[in-house]
mmCIF file of N, CA and C in Angstrom:
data_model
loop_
_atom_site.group_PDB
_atom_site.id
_atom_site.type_symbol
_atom_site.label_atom_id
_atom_site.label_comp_id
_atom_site.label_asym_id
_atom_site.label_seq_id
_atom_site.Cartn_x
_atom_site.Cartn_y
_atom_site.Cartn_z
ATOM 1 N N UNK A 1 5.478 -3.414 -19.129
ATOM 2 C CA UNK A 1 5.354 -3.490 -17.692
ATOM 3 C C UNK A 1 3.919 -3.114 -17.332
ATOM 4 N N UNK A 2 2.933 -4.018 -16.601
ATOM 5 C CA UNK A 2 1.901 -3.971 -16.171
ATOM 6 C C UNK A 2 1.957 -3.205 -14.944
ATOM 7 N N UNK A 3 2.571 -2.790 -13.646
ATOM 8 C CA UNK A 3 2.664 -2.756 -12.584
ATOM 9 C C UNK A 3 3.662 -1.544 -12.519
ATOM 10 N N UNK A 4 3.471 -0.337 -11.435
ATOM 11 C CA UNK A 4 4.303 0.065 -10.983
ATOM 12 C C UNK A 4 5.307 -0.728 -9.398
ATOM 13 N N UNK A 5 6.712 -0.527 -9.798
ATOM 14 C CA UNK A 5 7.091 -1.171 -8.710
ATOM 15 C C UNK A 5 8.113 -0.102 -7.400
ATOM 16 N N UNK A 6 7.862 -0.162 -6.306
ATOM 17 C CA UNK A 6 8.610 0.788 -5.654
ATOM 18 C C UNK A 6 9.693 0.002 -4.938
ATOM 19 N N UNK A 7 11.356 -0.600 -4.996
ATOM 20 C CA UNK A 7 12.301 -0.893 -4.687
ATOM 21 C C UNK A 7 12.573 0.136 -3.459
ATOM 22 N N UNK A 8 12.788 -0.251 -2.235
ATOM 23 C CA UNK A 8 13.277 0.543 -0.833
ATOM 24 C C UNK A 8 14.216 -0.122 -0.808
ATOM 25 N N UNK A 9 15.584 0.245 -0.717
ATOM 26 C CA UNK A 9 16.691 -0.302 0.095
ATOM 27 C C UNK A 9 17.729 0.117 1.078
ATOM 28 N N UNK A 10 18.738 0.392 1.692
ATOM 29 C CA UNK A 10 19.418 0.209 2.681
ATOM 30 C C UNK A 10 20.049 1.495 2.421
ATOM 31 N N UNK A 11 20.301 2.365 1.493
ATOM 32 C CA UNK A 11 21.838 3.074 1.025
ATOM 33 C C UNK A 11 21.364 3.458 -0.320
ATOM 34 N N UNK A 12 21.922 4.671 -0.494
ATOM 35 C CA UNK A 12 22.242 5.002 -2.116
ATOM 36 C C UNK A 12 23.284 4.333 -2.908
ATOM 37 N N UNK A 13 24.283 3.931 -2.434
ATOM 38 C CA UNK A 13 25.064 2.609 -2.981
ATOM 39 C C UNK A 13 23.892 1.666 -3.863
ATOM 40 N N UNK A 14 23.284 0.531 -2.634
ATOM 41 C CA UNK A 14 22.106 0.157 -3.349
ATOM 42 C C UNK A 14 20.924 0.680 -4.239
ATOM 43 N N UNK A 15 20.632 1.820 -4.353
ATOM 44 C CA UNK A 15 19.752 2.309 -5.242
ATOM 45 C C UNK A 15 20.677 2.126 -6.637
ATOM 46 N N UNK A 16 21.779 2.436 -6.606
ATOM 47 C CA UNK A 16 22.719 2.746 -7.863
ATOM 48 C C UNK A 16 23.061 1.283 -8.003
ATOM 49 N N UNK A 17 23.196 0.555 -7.244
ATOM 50 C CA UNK A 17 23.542 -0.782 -7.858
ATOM 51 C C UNK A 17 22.064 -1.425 -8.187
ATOM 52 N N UNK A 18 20.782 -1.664 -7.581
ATOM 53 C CA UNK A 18 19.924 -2.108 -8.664
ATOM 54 C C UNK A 18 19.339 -1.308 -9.530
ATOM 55 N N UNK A 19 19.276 -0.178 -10.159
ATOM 56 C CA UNK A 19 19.669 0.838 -11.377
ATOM 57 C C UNK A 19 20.599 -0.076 -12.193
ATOM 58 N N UNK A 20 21.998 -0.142 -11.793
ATOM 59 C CA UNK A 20 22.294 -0.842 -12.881
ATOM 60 C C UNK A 20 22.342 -2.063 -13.529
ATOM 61 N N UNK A 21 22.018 -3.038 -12.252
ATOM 62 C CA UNK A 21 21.418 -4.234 -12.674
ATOM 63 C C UNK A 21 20.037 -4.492 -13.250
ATOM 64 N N UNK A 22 18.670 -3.426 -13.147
ATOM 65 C CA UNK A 22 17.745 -3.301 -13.665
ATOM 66 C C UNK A 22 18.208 -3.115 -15.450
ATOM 67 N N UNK A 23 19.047 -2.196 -15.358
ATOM 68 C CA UNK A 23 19.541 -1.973 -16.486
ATOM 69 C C UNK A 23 20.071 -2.675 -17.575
ATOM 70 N N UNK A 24 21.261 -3.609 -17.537
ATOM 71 C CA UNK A 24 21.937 -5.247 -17.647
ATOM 72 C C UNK A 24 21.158 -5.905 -17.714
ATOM 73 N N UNK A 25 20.425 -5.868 -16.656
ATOM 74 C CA UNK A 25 19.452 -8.154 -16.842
ATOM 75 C C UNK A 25 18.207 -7.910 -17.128
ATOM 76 N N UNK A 26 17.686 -6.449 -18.029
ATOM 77 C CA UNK A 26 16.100 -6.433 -18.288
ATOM 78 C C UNK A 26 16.452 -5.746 -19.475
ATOM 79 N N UNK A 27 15.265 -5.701 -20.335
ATOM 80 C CA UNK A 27 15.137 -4.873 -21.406
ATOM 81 C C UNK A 27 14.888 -3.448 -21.495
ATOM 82 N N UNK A 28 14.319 -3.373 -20.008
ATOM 83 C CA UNK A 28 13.734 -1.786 -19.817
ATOM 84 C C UNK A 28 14.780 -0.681 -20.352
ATOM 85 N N UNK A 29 13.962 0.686 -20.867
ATOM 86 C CA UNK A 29 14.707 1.777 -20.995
ATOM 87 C C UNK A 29 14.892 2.266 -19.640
ATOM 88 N N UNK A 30 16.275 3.081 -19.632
ATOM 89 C CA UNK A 30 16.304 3.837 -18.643
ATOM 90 C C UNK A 30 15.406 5.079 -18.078
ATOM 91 N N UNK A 31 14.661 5.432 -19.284
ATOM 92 C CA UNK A 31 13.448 6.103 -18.147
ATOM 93 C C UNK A 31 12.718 5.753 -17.724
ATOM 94 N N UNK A 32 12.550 4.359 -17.466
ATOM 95 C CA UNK A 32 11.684 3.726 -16.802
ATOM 96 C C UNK A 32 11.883 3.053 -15.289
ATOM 97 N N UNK A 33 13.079 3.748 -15.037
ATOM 98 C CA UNK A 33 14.064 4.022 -13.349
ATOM 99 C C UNK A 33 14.301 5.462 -12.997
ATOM 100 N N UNK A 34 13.500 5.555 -11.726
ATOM 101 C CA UNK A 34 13.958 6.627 -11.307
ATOM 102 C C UNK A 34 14.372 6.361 -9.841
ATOM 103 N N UNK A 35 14.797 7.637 -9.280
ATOM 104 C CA UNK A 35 15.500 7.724 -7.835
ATOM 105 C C UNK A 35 15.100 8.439 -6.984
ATOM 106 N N UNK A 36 14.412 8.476 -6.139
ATOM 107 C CA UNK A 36 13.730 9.136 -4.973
ATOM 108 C C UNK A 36 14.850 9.191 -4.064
ATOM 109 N N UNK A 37 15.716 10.237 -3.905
ATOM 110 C CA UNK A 37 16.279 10.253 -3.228
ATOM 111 C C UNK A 37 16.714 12.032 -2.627
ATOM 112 N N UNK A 38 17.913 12.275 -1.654
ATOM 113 C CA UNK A 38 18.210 13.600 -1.472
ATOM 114 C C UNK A 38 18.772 14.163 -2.798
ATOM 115 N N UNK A 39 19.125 13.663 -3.421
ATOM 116 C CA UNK A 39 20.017 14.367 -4.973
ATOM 117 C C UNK A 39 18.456 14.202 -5.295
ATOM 118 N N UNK A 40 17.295 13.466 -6.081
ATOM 119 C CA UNK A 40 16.660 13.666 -6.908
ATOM 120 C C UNK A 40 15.091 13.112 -6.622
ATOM 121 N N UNK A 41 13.999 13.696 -6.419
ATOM 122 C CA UNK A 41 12.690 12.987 -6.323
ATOM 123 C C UNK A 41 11.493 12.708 -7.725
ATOM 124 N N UNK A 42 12.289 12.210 -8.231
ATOM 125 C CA UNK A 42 11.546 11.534 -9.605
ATOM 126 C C UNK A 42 10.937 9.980 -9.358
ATOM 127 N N UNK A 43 9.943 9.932 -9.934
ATOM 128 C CA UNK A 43 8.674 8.624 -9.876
ATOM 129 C C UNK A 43 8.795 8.203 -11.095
ATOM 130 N N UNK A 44 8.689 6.789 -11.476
ATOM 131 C CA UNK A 44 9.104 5.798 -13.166
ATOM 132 C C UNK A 44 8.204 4.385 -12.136
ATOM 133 N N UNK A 45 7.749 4.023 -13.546
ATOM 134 C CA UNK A 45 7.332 2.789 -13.232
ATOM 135 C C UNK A 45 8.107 1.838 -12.174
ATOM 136 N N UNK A 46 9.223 2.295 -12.230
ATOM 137 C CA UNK A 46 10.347 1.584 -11.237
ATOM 138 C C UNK A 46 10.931 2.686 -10.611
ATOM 139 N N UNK A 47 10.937 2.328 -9.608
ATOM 140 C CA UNK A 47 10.946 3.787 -8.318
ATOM 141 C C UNK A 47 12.219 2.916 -7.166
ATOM 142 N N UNK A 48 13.293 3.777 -7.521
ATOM 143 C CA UNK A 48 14.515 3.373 -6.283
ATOM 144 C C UNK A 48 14.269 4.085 -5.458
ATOM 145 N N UNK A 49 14.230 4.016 -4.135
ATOM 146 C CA UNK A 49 14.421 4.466 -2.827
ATOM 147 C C UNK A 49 15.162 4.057 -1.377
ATOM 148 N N UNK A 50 15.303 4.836 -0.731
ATOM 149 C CA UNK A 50 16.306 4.235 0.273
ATOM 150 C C UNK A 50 15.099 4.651 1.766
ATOM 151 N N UNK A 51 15.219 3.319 3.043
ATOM 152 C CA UNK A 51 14.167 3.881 3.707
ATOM 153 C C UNK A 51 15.035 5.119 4.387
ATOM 154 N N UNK A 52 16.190 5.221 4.488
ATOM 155 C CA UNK A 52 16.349 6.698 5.196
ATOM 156 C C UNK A 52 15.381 8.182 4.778
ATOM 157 N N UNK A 53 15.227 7.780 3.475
ATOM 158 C CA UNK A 53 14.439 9.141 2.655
ATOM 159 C C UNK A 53 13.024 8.756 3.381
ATOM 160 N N UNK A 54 12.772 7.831 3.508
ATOM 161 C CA UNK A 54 10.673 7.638 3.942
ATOM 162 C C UNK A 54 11.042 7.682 5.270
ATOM 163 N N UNK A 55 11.640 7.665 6.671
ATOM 164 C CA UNK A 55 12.024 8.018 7.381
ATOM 165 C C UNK A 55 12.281 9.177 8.201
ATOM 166 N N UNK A 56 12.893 10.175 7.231
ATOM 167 C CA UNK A 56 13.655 11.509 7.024
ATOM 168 C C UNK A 56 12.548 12.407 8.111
ATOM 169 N N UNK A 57 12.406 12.898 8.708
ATOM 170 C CA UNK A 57 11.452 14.068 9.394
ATOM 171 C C UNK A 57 12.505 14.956 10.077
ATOM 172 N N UNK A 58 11.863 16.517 10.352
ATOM 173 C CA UNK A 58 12.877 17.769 10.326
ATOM 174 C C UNK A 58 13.069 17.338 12.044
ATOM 175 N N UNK A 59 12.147 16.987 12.963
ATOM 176 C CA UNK A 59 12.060 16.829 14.391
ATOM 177 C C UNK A 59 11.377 15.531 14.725
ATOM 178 N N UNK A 60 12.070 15.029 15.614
ATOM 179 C CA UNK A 60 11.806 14.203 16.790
ATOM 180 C C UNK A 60 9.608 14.099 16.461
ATOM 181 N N UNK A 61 9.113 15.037 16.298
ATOM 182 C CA UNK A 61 8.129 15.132 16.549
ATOM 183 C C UNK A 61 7.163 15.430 14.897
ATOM 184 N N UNK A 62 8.036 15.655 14.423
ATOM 185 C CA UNK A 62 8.062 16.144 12.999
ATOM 186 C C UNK A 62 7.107 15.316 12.287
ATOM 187 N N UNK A 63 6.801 15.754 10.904
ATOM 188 C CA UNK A 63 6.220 14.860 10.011
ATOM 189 C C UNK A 63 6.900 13.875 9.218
ATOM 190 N N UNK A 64 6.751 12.995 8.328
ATOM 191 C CA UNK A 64 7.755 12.842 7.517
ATOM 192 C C UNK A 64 7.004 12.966 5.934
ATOM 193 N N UNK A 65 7.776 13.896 5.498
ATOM 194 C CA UNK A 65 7.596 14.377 4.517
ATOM 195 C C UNK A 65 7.627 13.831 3.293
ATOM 196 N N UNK A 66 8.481 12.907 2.928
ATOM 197 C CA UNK A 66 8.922 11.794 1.778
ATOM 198 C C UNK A 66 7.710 10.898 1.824
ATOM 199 N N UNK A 67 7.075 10.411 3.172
ATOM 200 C CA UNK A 67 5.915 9.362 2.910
ATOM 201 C C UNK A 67 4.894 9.335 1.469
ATOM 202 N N UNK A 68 4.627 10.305 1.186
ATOM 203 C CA UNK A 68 3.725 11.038 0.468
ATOM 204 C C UNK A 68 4.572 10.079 -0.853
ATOM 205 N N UNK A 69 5.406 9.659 -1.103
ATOM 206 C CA UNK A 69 5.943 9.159 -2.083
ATOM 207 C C UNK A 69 5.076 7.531 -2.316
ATOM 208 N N UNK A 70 4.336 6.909 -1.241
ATOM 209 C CA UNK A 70 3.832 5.835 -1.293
ATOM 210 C C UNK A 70 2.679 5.751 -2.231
ATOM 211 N N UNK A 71 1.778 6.924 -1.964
ATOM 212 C CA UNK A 71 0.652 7.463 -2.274
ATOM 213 C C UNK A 71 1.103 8.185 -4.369
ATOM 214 N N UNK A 72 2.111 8.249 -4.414
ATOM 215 C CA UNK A 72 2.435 8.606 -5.518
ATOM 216 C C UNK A 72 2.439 8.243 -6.974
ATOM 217 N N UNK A 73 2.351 7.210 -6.500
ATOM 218 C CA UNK A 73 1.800 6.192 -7.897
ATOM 219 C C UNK A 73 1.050 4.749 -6.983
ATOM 220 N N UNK A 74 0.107 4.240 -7.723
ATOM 221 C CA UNK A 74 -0.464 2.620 -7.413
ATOM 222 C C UNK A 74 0.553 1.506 -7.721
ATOM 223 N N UNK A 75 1.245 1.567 -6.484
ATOM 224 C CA UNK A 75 2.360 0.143 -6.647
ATOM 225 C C UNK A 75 1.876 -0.871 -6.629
ATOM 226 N N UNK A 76 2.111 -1.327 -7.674
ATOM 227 C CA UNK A 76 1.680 -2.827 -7.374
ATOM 228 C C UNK A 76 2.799 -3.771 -7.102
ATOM 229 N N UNK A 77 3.694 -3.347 -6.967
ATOM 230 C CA UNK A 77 4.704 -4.310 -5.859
ATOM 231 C C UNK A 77 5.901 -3.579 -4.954
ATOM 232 N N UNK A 78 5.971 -3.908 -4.224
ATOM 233 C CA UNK A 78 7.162 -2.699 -3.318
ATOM 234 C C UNK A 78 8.063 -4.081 -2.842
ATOM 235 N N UNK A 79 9.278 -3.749 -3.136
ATOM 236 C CA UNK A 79 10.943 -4.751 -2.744
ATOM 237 C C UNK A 79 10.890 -3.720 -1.715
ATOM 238 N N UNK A 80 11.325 -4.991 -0.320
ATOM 239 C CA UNK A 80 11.962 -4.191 0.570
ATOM 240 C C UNK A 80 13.586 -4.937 0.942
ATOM 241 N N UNK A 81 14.666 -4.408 0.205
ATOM 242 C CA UNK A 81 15.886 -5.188 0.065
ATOM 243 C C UNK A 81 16.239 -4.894 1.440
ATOM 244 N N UNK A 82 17.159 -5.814 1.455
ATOM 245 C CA UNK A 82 18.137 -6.320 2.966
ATOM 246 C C UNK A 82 17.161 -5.319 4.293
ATOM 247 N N UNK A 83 15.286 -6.129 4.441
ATOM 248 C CA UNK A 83 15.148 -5.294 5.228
ATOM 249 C C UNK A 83 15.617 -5.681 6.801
ATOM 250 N N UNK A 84 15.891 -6.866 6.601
ATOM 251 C CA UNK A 84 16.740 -7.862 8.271
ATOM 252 C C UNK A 84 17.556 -6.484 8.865
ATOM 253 N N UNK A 85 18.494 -5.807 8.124
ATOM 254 C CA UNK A 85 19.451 -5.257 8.063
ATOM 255 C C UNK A 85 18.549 -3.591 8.884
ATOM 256 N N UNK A 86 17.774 -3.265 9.109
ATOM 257 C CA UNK A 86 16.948 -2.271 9.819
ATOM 258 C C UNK A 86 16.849 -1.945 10.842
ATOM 259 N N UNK A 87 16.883 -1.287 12.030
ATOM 260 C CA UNK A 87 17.044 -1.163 13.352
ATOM 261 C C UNK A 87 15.416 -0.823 13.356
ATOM 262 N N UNK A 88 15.038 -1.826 14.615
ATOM 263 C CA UNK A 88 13.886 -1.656 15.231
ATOM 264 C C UNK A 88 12.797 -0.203 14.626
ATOM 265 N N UNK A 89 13.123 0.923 15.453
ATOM 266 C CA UNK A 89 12.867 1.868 15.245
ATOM 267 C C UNK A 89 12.395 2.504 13.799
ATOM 268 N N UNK A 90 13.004 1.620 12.401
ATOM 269 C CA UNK A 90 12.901 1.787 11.460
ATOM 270 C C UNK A 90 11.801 1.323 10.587
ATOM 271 N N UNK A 91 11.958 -0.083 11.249
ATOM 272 C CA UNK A 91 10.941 -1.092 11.002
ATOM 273 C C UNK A 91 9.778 -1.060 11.518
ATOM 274 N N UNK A 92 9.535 -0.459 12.131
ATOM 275 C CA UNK A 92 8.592 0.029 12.881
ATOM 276 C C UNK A 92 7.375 0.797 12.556
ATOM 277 N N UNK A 93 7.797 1.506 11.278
ATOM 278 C CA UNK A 93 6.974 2.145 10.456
ATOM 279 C C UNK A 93 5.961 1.789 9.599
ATOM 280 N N UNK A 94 4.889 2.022 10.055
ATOM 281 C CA UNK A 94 3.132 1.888 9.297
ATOM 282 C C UNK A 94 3.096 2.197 8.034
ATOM 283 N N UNK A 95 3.023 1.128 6.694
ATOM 284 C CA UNK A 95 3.001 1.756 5.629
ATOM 285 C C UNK A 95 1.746 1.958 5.205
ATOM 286 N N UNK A 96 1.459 2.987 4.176
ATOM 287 C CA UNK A 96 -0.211 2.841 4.530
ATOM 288 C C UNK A 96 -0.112 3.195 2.737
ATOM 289 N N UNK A 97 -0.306 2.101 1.971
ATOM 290 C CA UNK A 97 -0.147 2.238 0.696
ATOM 291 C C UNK A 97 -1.492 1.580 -0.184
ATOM 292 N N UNK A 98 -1.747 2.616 -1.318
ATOM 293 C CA UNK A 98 -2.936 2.468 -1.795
ATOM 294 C C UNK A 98 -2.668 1.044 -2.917
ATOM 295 N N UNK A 99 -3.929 0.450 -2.945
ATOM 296 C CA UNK A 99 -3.405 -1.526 -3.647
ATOM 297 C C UNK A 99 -3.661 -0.665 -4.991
ATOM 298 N N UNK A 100 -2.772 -1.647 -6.081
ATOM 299 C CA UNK A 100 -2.924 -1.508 -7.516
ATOM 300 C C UNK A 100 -4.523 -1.761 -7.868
ATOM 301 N N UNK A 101 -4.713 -1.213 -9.083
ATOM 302 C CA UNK A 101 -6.364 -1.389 -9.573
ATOM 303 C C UNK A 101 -6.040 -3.065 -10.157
ATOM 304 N N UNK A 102 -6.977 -3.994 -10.221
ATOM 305 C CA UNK A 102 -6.762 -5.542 -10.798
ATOM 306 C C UNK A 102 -7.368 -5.349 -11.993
#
């Protein structure tokens, strides 16, 4: 794998279901998936996340604290699954992510 990739999706359901389809239809080892999530904040060349976690802030006014996960490795590709499926407010959010080295 040339590229780190960061997968955002809808639900921890979905994090656990492409985990295990990463798993099944690729050769990769499993430490090469991790899960950014409330149970666990681990970074792998392949990075599951849900946008509720990049979202997440303590107040209305708050920071959000999880962002810092963008900046965490040089993605060179970010999935944003079922993002149709997002309420305004969600979508709404400025990603401000550093480009892979070429």
């Amino acid at each position: 794998m040339q590229e780190n990739t960061l997968i955002l999706t809808s639900s921890l359901t979905s994090v656990r279901q492409w985990q295990r389809e990463l798993l099944d239809k690729t050769t990769l080892p499993p430490d090469a998936i991790a899960e950014y999530s409330g149970e666990s904040k681990q970074t792998a060349p392949i990075t599951l996340a849900t946008y509720q976690i990049l979202s997440y802030r303590a107040s209305k006014d708050g920071k959000f604290p999880h962002f810092q996960l963008f900046n965490a490795r040089s993605w060179g590709l970010i999935i944003y699954d079922e993002v149709h499926l997002l309420p305004a407010p969600s979508s709404a959010l400025r990603l401000n992510c550093k480009p892979a080295d070429v």
